[in-house]
mmCIF file of C-alpha atoms in Angstrom:
data_model
loop_
_atom_site.group_PDB
_atom_site.id
_atom_site.type_symbol
_atom_site.label_atom_id
_atom_site.label_comp_id
_atom_site.label_asym_id
_atom_site.label_seq_id
_atom_site.Cartn_x
_atom_site.Cartn_y
_atom_site.Cartn_z
ATOM 1 C CA ASP Q 5 -25.825 -34.445 77.770
ATOM 2 C CA ASP Q 6 -24.604 -31.464 76.841
ATOM 3 C CA ASP Q 7 -22.267 -33.111 74.258
ATOM 4 C CA LEU Q 8 -25.251 -34.664 72.890
ATOM 5 C CA VAL Q 9 -26.177 -30.993 72.625
ATOM 6 C CA VAL Q 10 -23.302 -30.010 70.870
ATOM 7 C CA GLU Q 11 -22.704 -33.000 68.670
ATOM 8 C CA ALA Q 12 -26.150 -32.649 67.747
ATOM 9 C CA ASP Q 13 -25.314 -28.477 66.916
ATOM 10 C CA ALA Q 14 -22.712 -29.126 64.680
ATOM 11 C CA VAL Q 15 -24.345 -32.053 62.861
ATOM 12 C CA ASP Q 16 -27.122 -28.890 62.074
ATOM 13 C CA LEU Q 17 -24.097 -26.319 61.108
ATOM 14 C CA ARG Q 18 -22.596 -29.286 58.662
ATOM 15 C CA ARG Q 19 -26.155 -29.463 57.027
ATOM 16 C CA VAL Q 20 -26.723 -25.641 56.504
ATOM 17 C CA GLY Q 21 -23.437 -25.364 54.897
ATOM 18 C CA LEU Q 22 -24.077 -28.177 53.013
ATOM 19 C CA ALA Q 23 -26.947 -26.813 51.803
ATOM 20 C CA ALA Q 24 -25.435 -23.185 50.758
ATOM 21 C CA VAL Q 25 -23.190 -25.363 49.384
ATOM 22 C CA ARG Q 26 -25.811 -26.612 46.808
ATOM 23 C CA ARG Q 27 -27.926 -23.395 46.492
ATOM 24 C CA ARG Q 28 -24.252 -21.748 45.484
ATOM 25 C CA ALA Q 29 -23.394 -24.316 42.658
ATOM 26 C CA PRO Q 30 -25.435 -23.954 40.009
ATOM 27 C CA THR Q 31 -25.216 -19.857 39.686
ATOM 28 C CA ARG Q 32 -21.386 -20.634 39.558
ATOM 29 C CA SER Q 33 -21.544 -23.662 36.844
ATOM 30 C CA PRO Q 34 -23.771 -22.110 34.276
ATOM 31 C CA LEU Q 35 -21.359 -18.561 34.196
ATOM 32 C CA TRP Q 36 -18.671 -21.174 33.773
ATOM 33 C CA THR Q 37 -19.910 -23.294 31.036
ATOM 34 C CA ARG Q 38 -20.513 -20.337 29.303
ATOM 35 C CA LEU Q 39 -16.707 -19.093 29.467
ATOM 36 C CA GLY Q 40 -16.059 -22.575 28.518
ATOM 37 C CA LEU Q 41 -17.960 -22.521 25.402
ATOM 38 C CA ALA Q 42 -17.299 -19.496 24.267
ATOM 39 C CA GLY Q 43 -13.494 -19.976 24.847
ATOM 40 C CA LEU Q 44 -13.571 -23.248 23.018
ATOM 41 C CA ALA Q 45 -15.873 -21.253 19.719
ATOM 42 C CA ALA Q 46 -13.150 -18.323 19.666
ATOM 43 C CA ILE Q 47 -10.306 -21.178 19.157
ATOM 44 C CA ALA Q 48 -12.022 -23.156 16.837
ATOM 45 C CA VAL Q 49 -13.083 -19.760 15.320
ATOM 46 C CA VAL Q 50 -8.983 -19.063 14.944
ATOM 47 C CA LEU Q 51 -8.311 -22.305 13.613
ATOM 48 C CA VAL Q 52 -11.510 -22.924 11.414
ATOM 49 C CA LEU Q 53 -12.222 -19.530 9.670
ATOM 50 C CA PRO Q 54 -8.336 -18.999 7.532
ATOM 51 C CA LEU Q 55 -8.879 -22.285 6.340
ATOM 52 C CA PHE Q 56 -11.815 -20.635 4.557
ATOM 53 C CA PHE Q 57 -9.800 -18.195 3.128
ATOM 54 C CA ALA Q 58 -6.993 -20.880 2.476
ATOM 55 C CA GLY Q 59 -7.595 -22.207 -0.669
ATOM 56 C CA THR Q 60 -5.195 -23.557 -3.206
ATOM 57 C CA LYS Q 61 -1.591 -22.818 -2.787
ATOM 58 C CA ASN Q 62 -0.925 -23.182 -6.377
ATOM 59 C CA ARG Q 63 -3.410 -20.018 -7.265
ATOM 60 C CA LEU Q 64 -2.654 -16.310 -6.517
ATOM 61 C CA ALA Q 65 -5.054 -14.926 -3.676
ATOM 62 C CA GLN Q 66 -7.664 -13.268 -3.692
ATOM 63 C CA GLY Q 67 -7.326 -9.434 -3.725
ATOM 64 C CA THR Q 68 -3.824 -9.445 -5.742
ATOM 65 C CA ARG Q 69 -3.059 -6.761 -8.402
ATOM 66 C CA ILE Q 70 -0.035 -6.379 -9.958
ATOM 67 C CA GLY Q 71 0.929 -3.870 -12.188
ATOM 68 C CA GLY Q 72 -2.472 -2.696 -11.501
ATOM 69 C CA MET Q 73 -3.881 -5.307 -13.396
ATOM 70 C CA ASP Q 74 -6.136 -7.898 -10.974
ATOM 71 C CA VAL Q 75 -4.699 -10.992 -11.461
ATOM 72 C CA SER Q 76 -7.101 -12.617 -8.538
ATOM 73 C CA GLY Q 77 -7.530 -16.393 -9.016
ATOM 74 C CA LEU Q 78 -4.714 -17.387 -11.763
ATOM 75 C CA THR Q 79 -1.760 -19.786 -11.751
ATOM 76 C CA ALA Q 80 2.058 -18.547 -12.260
ATOM 77 C CA THR Q 81 1.919 -18.988 -15.435
ATOM 78 C CA GLN Q 82 -1.514 -17.394 -16.020
ATOM 79 C CA ALA Q 83 -0.365 -14.255 -14.395
ATOM 80 C CA LYS Q 84 3.052 -14.347 -16.118
ATOM 81 C CA SER Q 85 1.714 -14.973 -19.398
ATOM 82 C CA GLN Q 86 -1.216 -12.087 -19.077
ATOM 83 C CA LEU Q 87 1.142 -9.917 -17.627
ATOM 84 C CA ALA Q 88 3.638 -10.098 -20.589
ATOM 85 C CA ALA Q 89 1.323 -10.194 -23.366
ATOM 86 C CA GLN Q 90 -0.344 -6.780 -22.054
ATOM 87 C CA ALA Q 91 2.846 -5.184 -21.234
ATOM 88 C CA ALA Q 92 4.178 -5.995 -25.198
ATOM 89 C CA ARG Q 93 0.111 -4.504 -26.380
ATOM 90 C CA LEU Q 94 1.370 -1.088 -24.123
ATOM 91 C CA ALA Q 95 4.861 -1.033 -25.257
ATOM 92 C CA THR Q 96 3.736 1.600 -28.277
ATOM 93 C CA VAL Q 97 1.235 3.405 -26.110
ATOM 94 C CA PRO Q 98 2.278 7.144 -25.008
ATOM 95 C CA VAL Q 99 1.962 8.306 -21.522
ATOM 96 C CA SER Q 100 2.070 12.144 -21.306
ATOM 97 C CA PHE Q 101 4.411 14.146 -18.616
ATOM 98 C CA THR Q 102 3.543 17.396 -18.461
ATOM 99 C CA ALA Q 103 5.803 19.578 -16.769
ATOM 100 C CA GLY Q 104 6.033 23.432 -16.496
ATOM 101 C CA GLY Q 105 3.044 23.985 -18.272
ATOM 102 C CA ARG Q 106 4.342 21.436 -21.434
ATOM 103 C CA ARG Q 107 3.823 18.372 -22.497
ATOM 104 C CA PHE Q 108 5.587 15.192 -23.008
ATOM 105 C CA ARG Q 109 4.632 11.791 -25.166
ATOM 106 C CA LEU Q 110 7.103 9.239 -24.371
ATOM 107 C CA THR Q 111 6.963 5.376 -24.432
ATOM 108 C CA ALA Q 112 7.887 2.046 -22.872
ATOM 109 C CA ARG Q 113 9.265 0.828 -25.852
ATOM 110 C CA ARG Q 114 11.166 4.412 -26.682
ATOM 111 C CA LEU Q 115 13.184 4.271 -23.187
ATOM 112 C CA GLY Q 116 13.405 0.039 -23.286
ATOM 113 C CA VAL Q 117 11.550 0.026 -19.827
ATOM 114 C CA ALA Q 118 10.474 -3.652 -19.173
ATOM 115 C CA ALA Q 119 9.095 -5.453 -16.237
ATOM 116 C CA ASP Q 120 10.337 -8.103 -14.786
ATOM 117 C CA TRP Q 121 6.734 -9.554 -14.722
ATOM 118 C CA GLY Q 122 7.989 -13.006 -13.893
ATOM 119 C CA ALA Q 123 9.772 -11.346 -10.116
ATOM 120 C CA ALA Q 124 6.652 -9.652 -9.031
ATOM 121 C CA VAL Q 125 4.573 -12.910 -9.479
ATOM 122 C CA ASP Q 126 7.005 -15.368 -7.571
ATOM 123 C CA SER Q 127 6.818 -12.064 -4.812
ATOM 124 C CA ALA Q 128 2.910 -12.478 -4.672
ATOM 125 C CA MET Q 129 2.739 -16.429 -4.630
ATOM 126 C CA ARG Q 130 5.515 -15.791 -1.449
ATOM 127 C CA ASN Q 131 2.611 -13.354 -0.133
ATOM 128 C CA GLY Q 132 0.012 -15.368 -0.239
ATOM 129 C CA GLY Q 133 1.582 -18.781 0.501
ATOM 130 C CA GLY Q 134 2.426 -20.836 3.479
ATOM 131 C CA MET Q 135 1.486 -23.800 4.908
ATOM 132 C CA GLY Q 136 -2.611 -24.420 6.314
ATOM 133 C CA ILE Q 137 -3.470 -21.747 8.725
ATOM 134 C CA VAL Q 138 -0.771 -19.311 7.489
ATOM 135 C CA ARG Q 139 -1.979 -19.774 4.139
ATOM 136 C CA GLY Q 140 -5.215 -18.415 4.987
ATOM 137 C CA TYR Q 141 -4.690 -15.507 7.572
ATOM 138 C CA ARG Q 142 -2.273 -14.273 4.920
ATOM 139 C CA ARG Q 143 -5.068 -14.865 2.153
ATOM 140 C CA LEU Q 144 -7.486 -13.021 4.601
ATOM 141 C CA SER Q 145 -5.238 -10.141 4.975
ATOM 142 C CA LEU Q 146 -4.916 -9.847 1.162
ATOM 143 C CA GLU Q 147 -8.648 -9.852 0.926
ATOM 144 C CA LEU Q 148 -8.716 -7.119 3.470
ATOM 145 C CA PHE Q 149 -5.863 -5.092 2.778
ATOM 146 C CA PRO Q 150 -5.463 -5.622 -1.256
ATOM 147 C CA LYS Q 151 -2.041 -4.537 -2.586
ATOM 148 C CA ASP Q 152 -0.942 -3.335 -6.306
ATOM 149 C CA LEU Q 153 2.617 -4.684 -6.016
ATOM 150 C CA ALA Q 154 5.036 -2.715 -8.745
ATOM 151 C CA PRO Q 155 7.490 -5.004 -10.158
ATOM 152 C CA PRO Q 156 11.034 -4.697 -10.279
ATOM 153 C CA THR Q 157 11.745 -2.597 -13.850
ATOM 154 C CA ARG Q 158 14.949 -1.056 -15.698
ATOM 155 C CA ALA Q 159 15.607 1.087 -18.534
ATOM 156 C CA TYR Q 160 18.124 2.629 -21.423
ATOM 157 C CA ASP Q 161 19.839 4.312 -19.784
ATOM 158 C CA ALA Q 162 21.672 6.979 -22.204
ATOM 159 C CA GLY Q 163 17.818 7.396 -23.632
ATOM 160 C CA LEU Q 164 16.662 8.539 -20.209
ATOM 161 C CA ASP Q 165 19.264 10.827 -19.598
ATOM 162 C CA TYR Q 166 18.902 11.952 -23.222
ATOM 163 C CA GLU Q 167 14.918 12.489 -23.168
ATOM 164 C CA LEU Q 168 15.810 13.563 -19.333
ATOM 165 C CA GLU Q 169 17.384 16.372 -20.831
ATOM 166 C CA LEU Q 170 14.888 17.627 -24.075
ATOM 167 C CA ILE Q 171 12.556 18.102 -20.877
ATOM 168 C CA THR Q 172 14.869 19.905 -18.660
ATOM 169 C CA ALA Q 173 15.566 22.829 -20.724
ATOM 170 C CA ALA Q 174 12.220 23.113 -21.845
ATOM 171 C CA VAL Q 175 11.299 23.348 -18.756
ATOM 172 C CA ASP Q 176 14.349 25.035 -16.401
ATOM 173 C CA ALA Q 177 13.739 28.744 -15.734
ATOM 174 C CA SER Q 178 16.282 30.892 -14.092
ATOM 175 C CA PRO Q 179 14.711 33.370 -11.444
ATOM 176 C CA ARG Q 180 13.956 36.984 -12.402
ATOM 177 C CA ASP Q 181 15.146 39.853 -9.731
ATOM 178 C CA ALA Q 182 13.441 42.306 -9.483
ATOM 179 C CA LYS Q 183 15.678 46.235 -10.238
ATOM 180 C CA LEU Q 184 15.315 49.440 -10.673
ATOM 181 C CA VAL Q 185 14.200 51.304 -13.840
ATOM 182 C CA ARG Q 186 14.433 54.973 -15.253
ATOM 183 C CA ARG Q 187 12.144 55.733 -16.935
ATOM 184 C CA GLY Q 188 11.990 59.123 -17.765
ATOM 185 C CA LEU Q 189 12.814 61.086 -14.474
ATOM 186 C CA HIS Q 190 11.163 59.034 -13.209
ATOM 187 C CA ILE Q 191 12.782 55.599 -11.465
ATOM 188 C CA THR Q 192 10.382 52.836 -11.249
ATOM 189 C CA ILE Q 193 10.943 48.935 -10.105
ATOM 190 C CA ALA Q 194 10.512 46.184 -12.334
ATOM 191 C CA GLY Q 195 8.945 43.219 -10.920
ATOM 192 C CA GLY Q 196 10.951 39.957 -11.038
ATOM 193 C CA ALA Q 197 9.434 36.415 -11.365
ATOM 194 C CA PRO Q 198 10.440 32.684 -10.079
ATOM 195 C CA GLY Q 199 12.011 30.197 -11.915
ATOM 196 C CA ARG Q 200 11.337 26.479 -11.475
ATOM 197 C CA ARG Q 201 13.429 23.657 -12.099
ATOM 198 C CA LEU Q 202 13.157 20.077 -12.942
ATOM 199 C CA ASP Q 203 14.027 17.062 -9.522
ATOM 200 C CA ARG Q 204 15.931 15.167 -12.527
ATOM 201 C CA GLU Q 205 16.338 11.968 -9.681
ATOM 202 C CA ALA Q 206 12.559 12.035 -9.068
ATOM 203 C CA ALA Q 207 10.509 12.409 -13.006
ATOM 204 C CA ARG Q 208 13.699 9.601 -13.877
ATOM 205 C CA SER Q 209 11.450 7.679 -10.841
ATOM 206 C CA LYS Q 210 8.116 8.792 -12.449
ATOM 207 C CA ILE Q 211 8.565 8.214 -15.814
ATOM 208 C CA VAL Q 212 10.023 4.526 -15.478
ATOM 209 C CA GLU Q 213 7.047 3.639 -12.553
ATOM 210 C CA ALA Q 214 4.436 5.620 -15.291
ATOM 211 C CA LEU Q 215 6.158 3.423 -18.523
ATOM 212 C CA ALA Q 216 6.057 0.314 -16.913
ATOM 213 C CA SER Q 217 2.753 0.518 -15.077
ATOM 214 C CA PHE Q 218 -0.820 -0.048 -16.841
ATOM 215 C CA SER Q 219 -2.248 2.957 -16.746
ATOM 216 C CA ARG Q 220 -1.451 5.762 -19.451
ATOM 217 C CA ALA Q 221 -2.958 8.307 -17.585
ATOM 218 C CA PRO Q 222 -1.113 11.855 -17.553
ATOM 219 C CA VAL Q 223 1.629 11.972 -15.198
ATOM 220 C CA ALA Q 224 3.056 15.376 -13.455
ATOM 221 C CA LEU Q 225 6.547 15.209 -13.136
ATOM 222 C CA PRO Q 226 8.096 17.463 -10.350
ATOM 223 C CA VAL Q 227 8.886 20.788 -10.421
ATOM 224 C CA ALA Q 228 10.695 23.665 -7.537
ATOM 225 C CA THR Q 229 10.271 26.776 -8.222
ATOM 226 C CA ALA Q 230 13.012 28.615 -7.737
ATOM 227 C CA ALA Q 231 12.483 32.577 -5.657
ATOM 228 C CA PRO Q 232 14.558 35.559 -7.126
ATOM 229 C CA ARG Q 233 17.025 36.725 -4.728
ATOM 230 C CA VAL Q 234 16.227 40.640 -4.786
ATOM 231 C CA THR Q 235 12.124 41.153 -4.458
ATOM 232 C CA VAL Q 236 9.996 44.210 -5.222
ATOM 233 C CA ALA Q 237 9.337 44.430 -0.745
ATOM 234 C CA SER Q 238 13.399 44.782 -0.410
ATOM 235 C CA LEU Q 239 13.698 47.182 -3.077
ATOM 236 C CA THR Q 240 10.656 49.624 -1.646
#
């Protein structure tokens, strides 16, 4: 009899355990289902979303700018043709460069400044190229963060050096030291003045970059200030 009672108790315990498992199962199953669906949705977004931005590999990505011109959606041939035509139109249009209160007008044709638009377009095609998803991610990045590519440029060095010499001669000024001056029986101090110096290397880069671009806005050339060695304070 005792064995029957123990066996009956064991059966009851198993039934209670099964009932508890059945009660808990519904609470866990929807959670894992939701997590699984969320994971599948995330994978779908990661794999499918870029395909909407992939476009065609034979055309430049949206958000592509070269030398300040928007060439989005053009083929490489169309982009090169339009860029070259615009550069030809602006070759004789001067850019005003300012330094030390002076203004200097230069043109791309005068200094032999020319950009390699073909190389710039080829680089842009590579930036937005690739296969399928890779191309989609690259082009999505370009749409969110557009880039303006600067083309490789060349210039007539002798002509550029000559113009820089003229600008330097007009802009550079040595600093003037303060000094003691006698006026009758009195000694006074004549104030000095700071000098200025054109940063030729930086100016060279700015001139070539500005003339190679499609903007004709005025450009300020870098000028450094040179302080006098003797000041009013030191003489005082």
